[in-house]
């Protein structure tokens, strides 16, 4: 009698989870992918959704479609809330259901850190999910609309000042994309304001942008950002944020 197939449960249908599922395509196992969202998200292009260059559906694909042809794979929409390694079960949030496993792969990704300042979440949302991207896009477009209706010149300038904190890849991409849409796309859409005059400020605590890359790449990225009109400030940790502005570098 053939032995029953082992059950592999993968929590997370991101790059890691999908790669694991594909690697097990021909393995003699049953696979269950559990994700709290029904889509796999191509996070590298989130900044393009946040700056209105792409639509959410351009960077999200249903997990079911990705594994449609993989006969040993089954998909459950649900949020894993706990793992009982003794009983070998994963508990899901919705109706307290449980998924039993023989082998478990946890590929739930990472989230950003506010370094002990969780009160910054509201004024300065991160960029990890489609919801984050759509919210940032909403705030950017609403700011331009508010500037167009404003009569006080200093308030117009305030509405058209965007601060990006952190010059890692996401911050650098966001700053560059925001400068590009302001100078090249939105410029033609407004009558009273000139989006091309928007201030886009990128603030980094460390000495250079893209600190994980070579000094040459950092210098090149900085030059390209400045050519797009981005104000790049380095060696200047942000110490406070509220809905009117940020305090940085002890200033
Ligand atoms: C804005 C941005 C830009 C990036 N740009 C690049 C780039 O240019 N190049 C590059 O190589 N990398 C880039 N990355 C990093 C890359 O996207 C990540 O390294 C990669 O997505 C990590 O894959 P993962 O499978 O570990 O996690 P994720 O892709 O985050 O997937 C985790 C999955 O787990 C699910 N999940 C989480 N918790 C639970 C739970 N409790 N229950 C059920 N499901 C759960 C989530 O819904 C998600 O689908 C970027 C990331 C971001 C945010």
Short mmCIF file of C-alpha atoms and ligand atoms in Angstrom, two decimals:
data_model
loop_
_atom_site.label_atom_id
_atom_site.label_comp_id
_atom_site.label_asym_id
_atom_site.label_seq_id
_atom_site.Cartn_x
_atom_site.Cartn_y
_atom_site.Cartn_z
CA UNK A 1 0.00 0.00 0.00
CA UNK A 2 1.48 3.42 -0.92
CA UNK A 3 2.31 5.52 2.13
CA UNK A 4 0.11 8.63 2.51
CA UNK A 5 1.75 11.75 1.15
CA UNK A 6 3.31 14.12 3.62
CA UNK A 7 1.57 17.47 3.97
CA UNK A 8 3.71 20.59 3.59
CA UNK A 9 2.13 23.84 4.74
CA UNK A 10 3.61 27.12 3.54
CA UNK A 11 2.54 30.28 5.35
CA UNK A 12 2.96 33.20 2.95
CA UNK A 13 2.56 33.46 -0.81
CA UNK A 14 5.28 36.06 -1.35
CA UNK A 15 8.53 35.46 -3.23
CA UNK A 16 9.76 33.00 -0.59
CA UNK A 17 6.53 30.99 -0.30
CA UNK A 18 5.97 30.75 -4.04
CA UNK A 19 9.60 29.74 -4.64
CA UNK A 20 9.22 26.98 -2.03
CA UNK A 21 5.97 25.78 -3.61
CA UNK A 22 7.57 25.68 -7.07
CA UNK A 23 10.58 23.80 -5.77
CA UNK A 24 8.21 21.13 -4.44
CA UNK A 25 6.21 20.86 -7.65
CA UNK A 26 7.38 17.34 -8.43
CA UNK A 27 7.90 16.20 -4.86
CA UNK A 28 5.61 13.41 -3.60
CA UNK A 29 3.89 15.74 -1.13
CA UNK A 30 0.61 17.63 -0.70
CA UNK A 31 1.11 21.38 -0.40
CA UNK A 32 -1.07 24.00 1.21
CA UNK A 33 -0.23 27.69 0.83
CA UNK A 34 -1.88 29.88 3.46
CA UNK A 35 -1.88 33.64 2.92
CA UNK A 36 -3.93 36.38 4.53
CA UNK A 37 -4.24 38.02 1.13
CA UNK A 38 -5.49 36.40 -2.03
CA UNK A 39 -2.67 37.89 -4.09
CA UNK A 40 1.06 37.63 -4.47
CA UNK A 41 2.51 41.14 -4.44
CA UNK A 42 5.48 42.31 -6.50
CA UNK A 43 6.83 44.63 -3.82
CA UNK A 44 9.70 46.11 -5.88
CA UNK A 45 7.15 48.10 -7.89
CA UNK A 46 5.08 49.36 -4.94
CA UNK A 47 6.66 52.78 -5.30
CA UNK A 48 5.18 53.04 -8.79
CA UNK A 49 1.69 52.47 -7.38
CA UNK A 50 2.42 55.00 -4.63
CA UNK A 51 3.32 57.58 -7.27
CA UNK A 52 0.37 56.76 -9.56
CA UNK A 53 2.52 55.36 -12.38
CA UNK A 54 0.98 51.87 -12.04
CA UNK A 55 -2.34 50.52 -10.83
CA UNK A 56 -2.57 48.05 -7.92
CA UNK A 57 -3.66 45.26 -10.27
CA UNK A 58 -0.43 45.70 -12.28
CA UNK A 59 1.68 44.37 -9.40
CA UNK A 60 -0.65 41.84 -7.75
CA UNK A 61 -1.51 38.39 -9.09
CA UNK A 62 -3.88 35.92 -7.49
CA UNK A 63 -1.94 33.20 -5.69
CA UNK A 64 -4.46 30.68 -7.02
CA UNK A 65 -3.59 31.64 -10.58
CA UNK A 66 0.14 31.33 -9.94
CA UNK A 67 -0.21 27.72 -8.78
CA UNK A 68 -3.16 26.87 -11.04
CA UNK A 69 -1.19 24.25 -12.95
CA UNK A 70 0.56 22.84 -9.91
CA UNK A 71 -1.58 19.86 -9.08
CA UNK A 72 -0.13 19.19 -5.64
CA UNK A 73 -0.80 22.76 -4.44
CA UNK A 74 -3.87 23.96 -2.59
CA UNK A 75 -4.49 27.57 -1.45
CA UNK A 76 -6.23 28.83 1.68
CA UNK A 77 -7.04 32.48 2.29
CA UNK A 78 -6.49 33.00 6.00
CA UNK A 79 -4.27 34.65 8.57
CA UNK A 80 -2.05 32.35 10.59
CA UNK A 81 -2.16 33.49 14.19
CA UNK A 82 -0.20 30.78 15.95
CA UNK A 83 1.74 27.59 15.41
CA UNK A 84 1.58 24.60 17.73
CA UNK A 85 4.80 22.75 16.94
CA UNK A 86 3.99 19.94 19.37
CA UNK A 87 0.66 19.09 17.71
CA UNK A 88 1.98 20.25 14.31
CA UNK A 89 -0.88 22.60 13.52
CA UNK A 90 -1.26 26.16 12.30
CA UNK A 91 -4.19 28.12 13.70
CA UNK A 92 -6.02 30.60 11.49
CA UNK A 93 -7.68 33.80 12.62
CA UNK A 94 -11.03 33.70 10.90
CA UNK A 95 -13.04 30.88 12.46
CA UNK A 96 -10.35 29.41 14.69
CA UNK A 97 -9.77 26.70 12.11
CA UNK A 98 -6.59 24.64 12.18
CA UNK A 99 -4.35 23.28 9.44
CA UNK A 100 -2.30 20.20 10.29
CA UNK A 101 1.15 19.78 8.77
CA UNK A 102 4.00 17.32 8.57
CA UNK A 103 6.45 20.00 7.46
CA UNK A 104 5.98 23.74 7.86
CA UNK A 105 7.57 26.58 5.90
CA UNK A 106 7.09 30.04 7.37
CA UNK A 107 7.59 32.70 4.67
CA UNK A 108 5.68 35.61 6.12
CA UNK A 109 8.09 38.35 5.05
CA UNK A 110 9.21 41.34 7.05
CA UNK A 111 7.81 44.67 8.05
CA UNK A 112 9.38 48.08 8.46
CA UNK A 113 10.52 49.48 11.79
CA UNK A 114 9.85 52.91 13.21
CA UNK A 115 12.73 52.37 15.62
CA UNK A 116 10.60 52.80 18.71
CA UNK A 117 8.46 55.61 17.26
CA UNK A 118 5.21 53.86 16.41
CA UNK A 119 3.43 57.22 16.73
CA UNK A 120 5.02 58.06 13.33
CA UNK A 121 2.89 55.44 11.55
CA UNK A 122 -0.01 57.83 10.97
CA UNK A 123 1.88 60.90 9.66
CA UNK A 124 4.48 58.79 7.81
CA UNK A 125 3.07 55.50 6.47
CA UNK A 126 5.48 52.82 5.35
CA UNK A 127 5.45 51.12 1.96
CA UNK A 128 5.01 47.36 2.26
CA UNK A 129 1.50 46.57 1.09
CA UNK A 130 -0.88 47.65 -1.66
CA UNK A 131 -2.93 49.46 0.97
CA UNK A 132 0.16 51.47 1.97
CA UNK A 133 0.87 52.35 -1.65
CA UNK A 134 -2.71 53.43 -2.37
CA UNK A 135 -2.77 55.53 0.81
CA UNK A 136 0.50 57.29 -0.09
CA UNK A 137 -0.82 57.92 -3.61
CA UNK A 138 -4.03 59.37 -2.15
CA UNK A 139 -2.09 61.71 0.13
CA UNK A 140 0.19 62.91 -2.69
CA UNK A 141 -2.66 63.60 -5.11
CA UNK A 142 -4.81 65.23 -2.40
CA UNK A 143 -1.87 67.50 -1.53
CA UNK A 144 -1.66 68.77 -5.12
CA UNK A 145 -5.44 69.29 -5.21
CA UNK A 146 -5.32 71.24 -1.94
CA UNK A 147 -2.45 73.36 -3.29
CA UNK A 148 -4.45 74.17 -6.43
CA UNK A 149 -7.34 75.49 -4.28
CA UNK A 150 -5.14 77.39 -1.81
CA UNK A 151 -4.78 81.17 -2.06
CA UNK A 152 -2.03 81.70 0.51
CA UNK A 153 1.33 81.26 -1.25
CA UNK A 154 3.10 79.86 1.81
CA UNK A 155 0.36 77.24 2.27
CA UNK A 156 0.69 76.32 -1.41
CA UNK A 157 4.40 75.74 -0.77
CA UNK A 158 3.59 73.64 2.30
CA UNK A 159 1.18 71.42 0.36
CA UNK A 160 3.81 70.96 -2.32
CA UNK A 161 6.60 69.92 0.04
CA UNK A 162 7.13 66.16 0.33
CA UNK A 163 9.56 64.62 2.79
CA UNK A 164 10.82 61.07 2.43
CA UNK A 165 12.67 59.65 5.41
CA UNK A 166 15.28 57.00 4.79
CA UNK A 167 17.46 56.78 1.70
CA UNK A 168 17.47 53.01 1.26
CA UNK A 169 16.21 51.63 -2.07
CA UNK A 170 12.55 52.39 -1.30
CA UNK A 171 13.21 55.99 -0.24
CA UNK A 172 15.47 56.65 -3.22
CA UNK A 173 12.92 55.16 -5.65
CA UNK A 174 10.05 57.08 -4.06
CA UNK A 175 11.93 60.39 -4.18
CA UNK A 176 12.96 59.88 -7.80
CA UNK A 177 9.49 58.79 -8.92
CA UNK A 178 7.80 61.65 -7.08
CA UNK A 179 10.15 64.14 -8.73
CA UNK A 180 9.52 62.59 -12.13
CA UNK A 181 5.72 62.65 -11.94
CA UNK A 182 5.75 66.18 -10.49
CA UNK A 183 8.07 67.59 -13.15
CA UNK A 184 6.97 65.53 -16.15
CA UNK A 185 3.38 64.37 -15.69
CA UNK A 186 1.38 66.46 -13.24
CA UNK A 187 2.84 69.70 -14.55
CA UNK A 188 0.42 69.61 -17.46
CA UNK A 189 -2.66 68.80 -15.35
CA UNK A 190 -2.95 71.87 -13.13
CA UNK A 191 -3.73 75.51 -14.02
CA UNK A 192 -2.84 77.55 -10.94
CA UNK A 193 0.02 75.67 -9.36
CA UNK A 194 3.18 74.39 -10.98
CA UNK A 195 3.82 70.84 -9.68
CA UNK A 196 7.28 71.12 -11.24
CA UNK A 197 8.15 73.47 -8.35
CA UNK A 198 7.30 70.90 -5.68
CA UNK A 199 10.01 70.42 -3.06
CA UNK A 200 10.97 66.79 -2.64
CA UNK A 201 13.28 66.28 0.29
CA UNK A 202 15.03 63.00 1.07
CA UNK A 203 16.46 62.77 4.60
CA UNK A 204 18.95 60.09 5.64
CA UNK A 205 20.51 59.57 9.08
CA UNK A 206 23.67 57.98 7.66
CA UNK A 207 26.39 59.59 5.58
CA UNK A 208 25.15 58.49 2.15
CA UNK A 209 22.13 57.33 0.18
CA UNK A 210 21.82 53.59 -0.59
CA UNK A 211 24.15 52.68 2.29
CA UNK A 212 24.09 48.97 1.39
CA UNK A 213 25.59 49.69 -2.03
CA UNK A 214 29.08 50.76 -3.06
CA UNK A 215 30.17 54.37 -2.41
CA UNK A 216 30.28 54.88 -6.22
CA UNK A 217 26.65 53.73 -6.62
CA UNK A 218 25.61 55.96 -3.71
CA UNK A 219 27.30 58.98 -5.26
CA UNK A 220 25.77 58.24 -8.65
CA UNK A 221 22.26 57.83 -7.15
CA UNK A 222 22.65 61.10 -5.27
CA UNK A 223 23.74 62.92 -8.42
CA UNK A 224 20.78 61.53 -10.37
CA UNK A 225 18.32 62.49 -7.64
CA UNK A 226 19.71 66.00 -7.47
CA UNK A 227 19.48 66.29 -11.24
CA UNK A 228 15.75 65.53 -10.85
CA UNK A 229 15.52 68.35 -8.31
CA UNK A 230 15.40 66.21 -5.15
CA UNK A 231 16.99 67.86 -2.10
CA UNK A 232 19.13 65.16 -0.47
CA UNK A 233 20.07 65.63 3.18
CA UNK A 234 22.46 63.10 4.79
CA UNK A 235 23.95 62.72 8.29
CA UNK A 236 20.68 64.00 9.68
CA UNK A 237 18.53 61.67 11.80
CA UNK A 238 14.86 62.55 12.06
CA UNK A 239 13.92 63.06 15.70
CA UNK A 240 10.28 64.17 15.51
CA UNK A 241 7.39 64.04 13.05
CA UNK A 242 3.95 65.60 13.18
CA UNK A 243 1.40 66.53 10.56
CA UNK A 244 3.11 69.88 9.91
CA UNK A 245 6.67 68.72 9.44
CA UNK A 246 9.73 66.83 10.59
CA UNK A 247 12.58 67.75 12.89
CA UNK A 248 15.95 66.37 11.87
CA UNK A 249 19.63 66.62 12.62
CA UNK A 250 19.00 68.21 16.01
CA UNK A 251 17.66 71.33 14.20
C1 LIG B 1 8.94 48.88 -1.54
C2 LIG B 1 9.82 47.66 -1.70
C3 LIG B 1 10.72 47.59 -2.76
C4 LIG B 1 11.55 46.47 -2.90
N1 LIG B 1 12.40 46.42 -3.98
C5 LIG B 1 13.17 45.33 -4.17
C6 LIG B 1 14.03 45.22 -5.30
O1 LIG B 1 14.09 46.14 -6.13
N2 LIG B 1 14.78 44.10 -5.44
C7 LIG B 1 14.72 43.08 -4.53
O2 LIG B 1 15.42 42.07 -4.71
N3 LIG B 1 13.91 43.15 -3.45
C8 LIG B 1 13.14 44.24 -3.25
N4 LIG B 1 12.32 44.32 -2.16
C9 LIG B 1 12.36 43.23 -1.18
C10 LIG B 1 11.53 42.06 -1.62
O3 LIG B 1 10.26 42.48 -2.09
C11 LIG B 1 11.40 41.16 -0.40
O4 LIG B 1 12.69 40.74 -0.04
C12 LIG B 1 10.52 39.96 -0.71
O5 LIG B 1 9.21 40.37 -1.02
C13 LIG B 1 10.52 39.06 0.50
O6 LIG B 1 9.79 37.91 0.14
P1 LIG B 1 9.08 37.05 1.25
O7 LIG B 1 8.40 35.91 0.55
O8 LIG B 1 10.04 36.74 2.32
O9 LIG B 1 7.99 38.02 1.90
P2 LIG B 1 6.77 38.80 1.26
O10 LIG B 1 6.96 39.03 -0.20
O11 LIG B 1 6.54 39.98 2.14
O12 LIG B 1 5.56 37.78 1.42
C14 LIG B 1 5.04 37.45 2.67
C15 LIG B 1 3.64 36.90 2.47
O13 LIG B 1 3.20 36.37 3.69
C16 LIG B 1 1.86 36.75 3.93
N5 LIG B 1 1.66 36.76 5.37
C17 LIG B 1 2.33 37.47 6.30
N6 LIG B 1 1.91 37.16 7.53
C18 LIG B 1 0.95 36.22 7.38
C19 LIG B 1 0.14 35.50 8.30
N7 LIG B 1 0.23 35.68 9.61
N8 LIG B 1 -0.75 34.62 7.81
C20 LIG B 1 -0.86 34.42 6.46
N9 LIG B 1 -0.11 35.08 5.55
C21 LIG B 1 0.78 35.96 6.01
C22 LIG B 1 1.76 38.14 3.31
O14 LIG B 1 0.41 38.47 3.00
C23 LIG B 1 2.64 37.97 2.07
O15 LIG B 1 1.89 37.54 0.95
C24 LIG B 1 11.47 45.41 -1.98
C25 LIG B 1 10.57 45.48 -0.92
C26 LIG B 1 9.75 46.58 -0.77
C27 LIG B 1 8.76 46.64 0.36
#
